[in-house]
Amino acid sequence: MARMYSRKRGKSGSKKPVEKSAPWVKYKPQEIEEIVVKLAKKGYSTAQIGLILRDQYGIPSTRLKEGGAGLKISQILKKHGLSPEIPEDLMNLLKKAVNLMYHLEKNRKDYTSKRGLELTES
């Protein structure tokens, strides 16, 4: 949204830390890959795997050279042949559109949701 008086957009937003390493991580890159593969085989999505790595294992990012595997989670899954055929973000959009369609079947006068469905489908 624009600022109140300047008619310009602000510069707020979260930024990743400048540090390129995480010295507190005690896992080797091979161990991180094994954890990611194990979680993917359990049925977790890439976003859920990232949250689990951050919260339970203390690994801030798999992309870091030191304290990480040097690859994105999706690249690790592709390397091991576990990546889904439809990307996760596209699958989430499809699920959202289907749920909105079911909602609109029951609530035909919900014009706000109708607009949301149009935006989601586009």
Short mmCIF file of N, CA and C in Angstrom, two decimals:
data_model
loop_
_atom_site.label_atom_id
_atom_site.label_comp_id
_atom_site.label_asym_id
_atom_site.label_seq_id
_atom_site.Cartn_x
_atom_site.Cartn_y
_atom_site.Cartn_z
N MET A 1 0.82 -1.18 0.00
CA MET A 1 0.00 0.00 0.00
C MET A 1 0.87 1.24 0.00
N ALA A 2 0.30 2.34 -0.42
CA ALA A 2 1.04 3.60 -0.49
C ALA A 2 1.07 4.26 0.88
N ARG A 3 2.02 5.14 1.07
CA ARG A 3 2.07 5.94 2.28
C ARG A 3 0.95 6.97 2.27
N MET A 4 0.64 7.49 3.43
CA MET A 4 -0.51 8.37 3.53
C MET A 4 -0.31 9.69 2.78
N TYR A 5 0.86 10.30 2.92
CA TYR A 5 1.05 11.63 2.36
C TYR A 5 1.97 11.66 1.15
N SER A 6 2.85 10.69 1.00
CA SER A 6 3.85 10.78 -0.07
C SER A 6 3.41 10.11 -1.37
N ARG A 7 2.36 9.31 -1.34
CA ARG A 7 1.88 8.56 -2.50
C ARG A 7 2.92 7.58 -3.05
N LYS A 8 3.85 7.18 -2.22
CA LYS A 8 4.88 6.22 -2.64
C LYS A 8 4.81 5.01 -1.72
N ARG A 9 5.36 3.94 -2.20
CA ARG A 9 5.40 2.73 -1.38
C ARG A 9 6.61 2.77 -0.46
N GLY A 10 6.47 2.16 0.68
CA GLY A 10 7.55 2.14 1.65
C GLY A 10 8.56 1.05 1.34
N LYS A 11 9.56 0.94 2.19
CA LYS A 11 10.62 -0.05 2.00
C LYS A 11 10.60 -1.10 3.11
N SER A 12 9.49 -1.21 3.82
CA SER A 12 9.44 -2.16 4.91
C SER A 12 9.36 -3.58 4.37
N GLY A 13 9.74 -4.52 5.18
CA GLY A 13 9.71 -5.92 4.80
C GLY A 13 10.85 -6.66 5.45
N SER A 14 10.67 -7.94 5.66
CA SER A 14 11.71 -8.71 6.32
C SER A 14 12.85 -8.99 5.36
N LYS A 15 14.04 -9.00 5.87
CA LYS A 15 15.24 -9.28 5.09
C LYS A 15 15.95 -10.48 5.70
N LYS A 16 16.60 -11.25 4.85
CA LYS A 16 17.41 -12.35 5.36
C LYS A 16 18.66 -11.77 6.01
N PRO A 17 19.21 -12.41 7.02
CA PRO A 17 20.42 -11.90 7.65
C PRO A 17 21.59 -11.88 6.67
N VAL A 18 22.54 -10.99 6.92
CA VAL A 18 23.66 -10.79 6.02
C VAL A 18 24.65 -11.96 6.10
N GLU A 19 24.71 -12.61 7.26
CA GLU A 19 25.69 -13.69 7.44
C GLU A 19 25.47 -14.80 6.43
N LYS A 20 26.57 -15.33 5.91
CA LYS A 20 26.50 -16.40 4.92
C LYS A 20 26.76 -17.77 5.54
N SER A 21 26.95 -17.81 6.85
CA SER A 21 27.19 -19.09 7.50
C SER A 21 26.42 -19.13 8.81
N ALA A 22 26.19 -20.33 9.29
CA ALA A 22 25.53 -20.54 10.58
C ALA A 22 26.44 -21.42 11.42
N PRO A 23 27.31 -20.81 12.24
CA PRO A 23 28.31 -21.60 12.96
C PRO A 23 27.73 -22.51 14.03
N TRP A 24 26.47 -22.29 14.47
CA TRP A 24 25.88 -23.11 15.51
C TRP A 24 25.33 -24.44 15.00
N VAL A 25 25.25 -24.61 13.69
CA VAL A 25 24.71 -25.85 13.13
C VAL A 25 25.76 -26.95 13.25
N LYS A 26 25.35 -28.07 13.85
CA LYS A 26 26.27 -29.17 14.09
C LYS A 26 26.13 -30.30 13.07
N TYR A 27 25.34 -30.07 12.03
CA TYR A 27 25.10 -31.11 11.03
C TYR A 27 25.98 -30.87 9.81
N LYS A 28 26.45 -31.96 9.24
CA LYS A 28 27.21 -31.88 7.99
C LYS A 28 26.23 -31.81 6.82
N PRO A 29 26.68 -31.30 5.66
CA PRO A 29 25.76 -31.21 4.51
C PRO A 29 25.10 -32.54 4.14
N GLN A 30 25.85 -33.63 4.23
CA GLN A 30 25.28 -34.94 3.91
C GLN A 30 24.17 -35.32 4.89
N GLU A 31 24.37 -34.99 6.18
CA GLU A 31 23.35 -35.29 7.18
C GLU A 31 22.08 -34.47 6.94
N ILE A 32 22.26 -33.20 6.53
CA ILE A 32 21.10 -32.35 6.25
C ILE A 32 20.31 -32.92 5.08
N GLU A 33 21.01 -33.38 4.05
CA GLU A 33 20.32 -33.99 2.90
C GLU A 33 19.55 -35.23 3.33
N GLU A 34 20.15 -36.05 4.21
CA GLU A 34 19.46 -37.25 4.69
C GLU A 34 18.20 -36.89 5.47
N ILE A 35 18.27 -35.83 6.28
CA ILE A 35 17.10 -35.40 7.05
C ILE A 35 15.99 -34.94 6.10
N VAL A 36 16.37 -34.16 5.07
CA VAL A 36 15.38 -33.66 4.10
C VAL A 36 14.72 -34.82 3.37
N VAL A 37 15.50 -35.80 2.95
CA VAL A 37 14.96 -36.96 2.23
C VAL A 37 14.04 -37.76 3.14
N LYS A 38 14.45 -37.94 4.40
CA LYS A 38 13.63 -38.69 5.35
C LYS A 38 12.28 -38.00 5.57
N LEU A 39 12.30 -36.67 5.71
CA LEU A 39 11.05 -35.93 5.92
C LEU A 39 10.17 -35.96 4.67
N ALA A 40 10.80 -35.91 3.49
CA ALA A 40 10.02 -35.95 2.24
C ALA A 40 9.35 -37.31 2.08
N LYS A 41 10.03 -38.38 2.48
CA LYS A 41 9.44 -39.71 2.38
C LYS A 41 8.28 -39.89 3.35
N LYS A 42 8.29 -39.10 4.46
CA LYS A 42 7.16 -39.15 5.39
C LYS A 42 5.95 -38.41 4.85
N GLY A 43 6.14 -37.62 3.78
CA GLY A 43 5.01 -36.94 3.16
C GLY A 43 4.94 -35.45 3.41
N TYR A 44 5.99 -34.86 3.96
CA TYR A 44 5.98 -33.43 4.22
C TYR A 44 6.28 -32.65 2.94
N SER A 45 5.68 -31.46 2.82
CA SER A 45 5.96 -30.59 1.67
C SER A 45 7.28 -29.85 1.93
N THR A 46 7.77 -29.15 0.90
CA THR A 46 9.04 -28.44 1.05
C THR A 46 8.94 -27.34 2.09
N ALA A 47 7.81 -26.65 2.16
CA ALA A 47 7.64 -25.60 3.16
C ALA A 47 7.64 -26.19 4.57
N GLN A 48 6.96 -27.31 4.75
CA GLN A 48 6.93 -27.95 6.06
C GLN A 48 8.31 -28.47 6.45
N ILE A 49 9.06 -28.98 5.47
CA ILE A 49 10.42 -29.46 5.75
C ILE A 49 11.28 -28.31 6.23
N GLY A 50 11.16 -27.15 5.57
CA GLY A 50 11.94 -25.98 5.99
C GLY A 50 11.61 -25.55 7.40
N LEU A 51 10.32 -25.58 7.77
CA LEU A 51 9.93 -25.21 9.12
C LEU A 51 10.46 -26.21 10.15
N ILE A 52 10.40 -27.49 9.83
CA ILE A 52 10.90 -28.51 10.76
C ILE A 52 12.41 -28.37 10.94
N LEU A 53 13.13 -28.15 9.84
CA LEU A 53 14.58 -27.96 9.94
C LEU A 53 14.91 -26.76 10.82
N ARG A 54 14.16 -25.68 10.66
CA ARG A 54 14.42 -24.47 11.44
C ARG A 54 14.07 -24.67 12.91
N ASP A 55 12.89 -25.23 13.20
CA ASP A 55 12.40 -25.28 14.57
C ASP A 55 12.98 -26.43 15.38
N GLN A 56 13.14 -27.60 14.77
CA GLN A 56 13.57 -28.77 15.54
C GLN A 56 15.06 -29.04 15.45
N TYR A 57 15.68 -28.72 14.31
CA TYR A 57 17.09 -29.03 14.12
C TYR A 57 17.99 -27.80 14.21
N GLY A 58 17.43 -26.59 14.21
CA GLY A 58 18.23 -25.37 14.31
C GLY A 58 18.98 -25.02 13.05
N ILE A 59 18.51 -25.49 11.90
CA ILE A 59 19.16 -25.22 10.61
C ILE A 59 18.39 -24.06 9.97
N PRO A 60 18.99 -22.87 9.87
CA PRO A 60 18.24 -21.72 9.35
C PRO A 60 17.94 -21.80 7.86
N SER A 61 18.86 -22.36 7.09
CA SER A 61 18.67 -22.44 5.64
C SER A 61 19.52 -23.57 5.09
N THR A 62 18.97 -24.32 4.15
CA THR A 62 19.77 -25.39 3.54
C THR A 62 20.68 -24.84 2.47
N ARG A 63 20.48 -23.58 2.07
CA ARG A 63 21.28 -23.00 1.00
C ARG A 63 22.66 -22.54 1.44
N LEU A 64 22.87 -22.37 2.75
CA LEU A 64 24.16 -21.88 3.23
C LEU A 64 25.28 -22.87 2.93
N LYS A 65 26.45 -22.34 2.58
CA LYS A 65 27.60 -23.22 2.32
C LYS A 65 28.10 -23.83 3.62
N GLU A 66 28.23 -23.00 4.68
CA GLU A 66 28.62 -23.50 5.99
C GLU A 66 27.38 -23.54 6.87
N GLY A 67 27.06 -24.69 7.41
CA GLY A 67 25.85 -24.82 8.21
C GLY A 67 24.63 -25.16 7.37
N GLY A 68 24.85 -25.58 6.15
CA GLY A 68 23.76 -25.96 5.26
C GLY A 68 24.27 -26.92 4.22
N ALA A 69 23.40 -27.34 3.32
CA ALA A 69 23.78 -28.30 2.29
C ALA A 69 24.25 -27.62 1.01
N GLY A 70 24.04 -26.31 0.89
CA GLY A 70 24.43 -25.59 -0.33
C GLY A 70 23.41 -25.70 -1.44
N LEU A 71 22.28 -26.34 -1.19
CA LEU A 71 21.22 -26.51 -2.19
C LEU A 71 19.88 -26.15 -1.57
N LYS A 72 18.92 -25.78 -2.41
CA LYS A 72 17.56 -25.56 -1.94
C LYS A 72 16.93 -26.92 -1.63
N ILE A 73 15.87 -26.91 -0.84
CA ILE A 73 15.19 -28.15 -0.48
C ILE A 73 14.65 -28.83 -1.73
N SER A 74 14.06 -28.04 -2.64
CA SER A 74 13.52 -28.63 -3.87
C SER A 74 14.62 -29.24 -4.74
N GLN A 75 15.82 -28.63 -4.73
CA GLN A 75 16.94 -29.20 -5.49
C GLN A 75 17.40 -30.52 -4.88
N ILE A 76 17.40 -30.59 -3.55
CA ILE A 76 17.78 -31.84 -2.88
C ILE A 76 16.78 -32.94 -3.23
N LEU A 77 15.48 -32.60 -3.23
CA LEU A 77 14.46 -33.60 -3.55
C LEU A 77 14.56 -34.04 -5.01
N LYS A 78 14.86 -33.11 -5.90
CA LYS A 78 15.01 -33.45 -7.32
C LYS A 78 16.21 -34.37 -7.52
N LYS A 79 17.29 -34.10 -6.78
CA LYS A 79 18.50 -34.91 -6.87
C LYS A 79 18.25 -36.36 -6.46
N HIS A 80 17.35 -36.54 -5.49
CA HIS A 80 17.03 -37.89 -4.99
C HIS A 80 15.78 -38.47 -5.64
N GLY A 81 15.21 -37.76 -6.61
CA GLY A 81 14.04 -38.27 -7.33
C GLY A 81 12.75 -38.23 -6.54
N LEU A 82 12.63 -37.29 -5.60
CA LEU A 82 11.44 -37.20 -4.76
C LEU A 82 10.60 -35.96 -5.03
N SER A 83 10.96 -35.18 -6.03
CA SER A 83 10.22 -33.94 -6.28
C SER A 83 8.87 -34.27 -6.92
N PRO A 84 7.82 -33.53 -6.54
CA PRO A 84 6.50 -33.79 -7.12
C PRO A 84 6.45 -33.34 -8.58
N GLU A 85 5.55 -33.95 -9.37
CA GLU A 85 5.47 -33.58 -10.79
C GLU A 85 4.84 -32.20 -10.97
N ILE A 86 3.96 -31.79 -10.03
CA ILE A 86 3.39 -30.44 -10.06
C ILE A 86 4.06 -29.66 -8.93
N PRO A 87 4.61 -28.47 -9.22
CA PRO A 87 5.27 -27.69 -8.16
C PRO A 87 4.31 -27.37 -7.01
N GLU A 88 4.89 -27.23 -5.82
CA GLU A 88 4.08 -27.06 -4.61
C GLU A 88 3.23 -25.80 -4.66
N ASP A 89 3.78 -24.68 -5.15
CA ASP A 89 3.01 -23.44 -5.16
C ASP A 89 1.82 -23.52 -6.12
N LEU A 90 2.02 -24.18 -7.26
CA LEU A 90 0.92 -24.35 -8.21
C LEU A 90 -0.15 -25.28 -7.65
N MET A 91 0.28 -26.33 -6.96
CA MET A 91 -0.67 -27.26 -6.34
C MET A 91 -1.51 -26.56 -5.27
N ASN A 92 -0.88 -25.66 -4.49
CA ASN A 92 -1.63 -24.92 -3.48
C ASN A 92 -2.66 -24.00 -4.11
N LEU A 93 -2.32 -23.38 -5.25
CA LEU A 93 -3.28 -22.53 -5.95
C LEU A 93 -4.46 -23.35 -6.48
N LEU A 94 -4.17 -24.55 -7.00
CA LEU A 94 -5.24 -25.41 -7.50
C LEU A 94 -6.18 -25.83 -6.37
N LYS A 95 -5.62 -26.19 -5.21
CA LYS A 95 -6.44 -26.58 -4.06
C LYS A 95 -7.31 -25.42 -3.61
N LYS A 96 -6.73 -24.21 -3.59
CA LYS A 96 -7.48 -23.03 -3.18
C LYS A 96 -8.64 -22.77 -4.13
N ALA A 97 -8.40 -22.90 -5.44
CA ALA A 97 -9.45 -22.68 -6.42
C ALA A 97 -10.57 -23.71 -6.27
N VAL A 98 -10.22 -24.96 -6.04
CA VAL A 98 -11.24 -26.01 -5.87
C VAL A 98 -12.07 -25.74 -4.63
N ASN A 99 -11.41 -25.35 -3.52
CA ASN A 99 -12.16 -25.04 -2.30
C ASN A 99 -13.09 -23.85 -2.50
N LEU A 100 -12.64 -22.84 -3.23
CA LEU A 100 -13.50 -21.69 -3.51
C LEU A 100 -14.69 -22.09 -4.38
N MET A 101 -14.49 -23.00 -5.32
CA MET A 101 -15.60 -23.47 -6.16
C MET A 101 -16.66 -24.18 -5.32
N TYR A 102 -16.21 -25.05 -4.41
CA TYR A 102 -17.16 -25.74 -3.53
C TYR A 102 -17.91 -24.73 -2.66
N HIS A 103 -17.20 -23.73 -2.16
CA HIS A 103 -17.83 -22.71 -1.33
C HIS A 103 -18.88 -21.93 -2.13
N LEU A 104 -18.56 -21.61 -3.38
CA LEU A 104 -19.49 -20.83 -4.19
C LEU A 104 -20.71 -21.64 -4.63
N GLU A 105 -20.59 -22.98 -4.68
CA GLU A 105 -21.77 -23.80 -4.96
C GLU A 105 -22.80 -23.67 -3.85
N LYS A 106 -22.34 -23.57 -2.61
CA LYS A 106 -23.24 -23.44 -1.47
C LYS A 106 -23.67 -22.00 -1.24
N ASN A 107 -22.81 -21.05 -1.55
CA ASN A 107 -23.06 -19.63 -1.28
C ASN A 107 -22.96 -18.84 -2.58
N ARG A 108 -24.03 -18.85 -3.34
CA ARG A 108 -24.00 -18.22 -4.66
C ARG A 108 -23.90 -16.70 -4.62
N LYS A 109 -24.33 -16.08 -3.53
CA LYS A 109 -24.34 -14.62 -3.45
C LYS A 109 -23.04 -14.05 -2.86
N ASP A 110 -22.08 -14.88 -2.58
CA ASP A 110 -20.81 -14.42 -1.99
C ASP A 110 -19.92 -13.85 -3.10
N TYR A 111 -20.14 -12.58 -3.39
CA TYR A 111 -19.43 -11.96 -4.50
C TYR A 111 -17.95 -11.73 -4.19
N THR A 112 -17.62 -11.56 -2.93
CA THR A 112 -16.21 -11.38 -2.55
C THR A 112 -15.42 -12.65 -2.86
N SER A 113 -16.00 -13.79 -2.54
CA SER A 113 -15.32 -15.05 -2.85
C SER A 113 -15.27 -15.31 -4.35
N LYS A 114 -16.30 -14.85 -5.06
CA LYS A 114 -16.30 -14.99 -6.51
C LYS A 114 -15.13 -14.23 -7.11
N ARG A 115 -14.91 -13.02 -6.60
CA ARG A 115 -13.77 -12.21 -7.06
C ARG A 115 -12.45 -12.89 -6.67
N GLY A 116 -12.38 -13.45 -5.48
CA GLY A 116 -11.18 -14.17 -5.05
C GLY A 116 -10.89 -15.35 -5.95
N LEU A 117 -11.93 -16.05 -6.39
CA LEU A 117 -11.75 -17.18 -7.30
C LEU A 117 -11.21 -16.70 -8.64
N GLU A 118 -11.74 -15.58 -9.14
CA GLU A 118 -11.24 -15.03 -10.40
C GLU A 118 -9.76 -14.68 -10.30
N LEU A 119 -9.38 -14.06 -9.19
CA LEU A 119 -7.97 -13.70 -9.00
C LEU A 119 -7.09 -14.94 -8.88
N THR A 120 -7.58 -15.94 -8.17
CA THR A 120 -6.80 -17.17 -8.00
C THR A 120 -6.63 -17.89 -9.33
N GLU A 121 -7.69 -17.95 -10.12
CA GLU A 121 -7.60 -18.65 -11.40
C GLU A 121 -6.71 -17.91 -12.40
N SER A 122 -6.67 -16.60 -12.29
CA SER A 122 -5.84 -15.84 -13.24
C SER A 122 -4.38 -15.99 -12.86
#
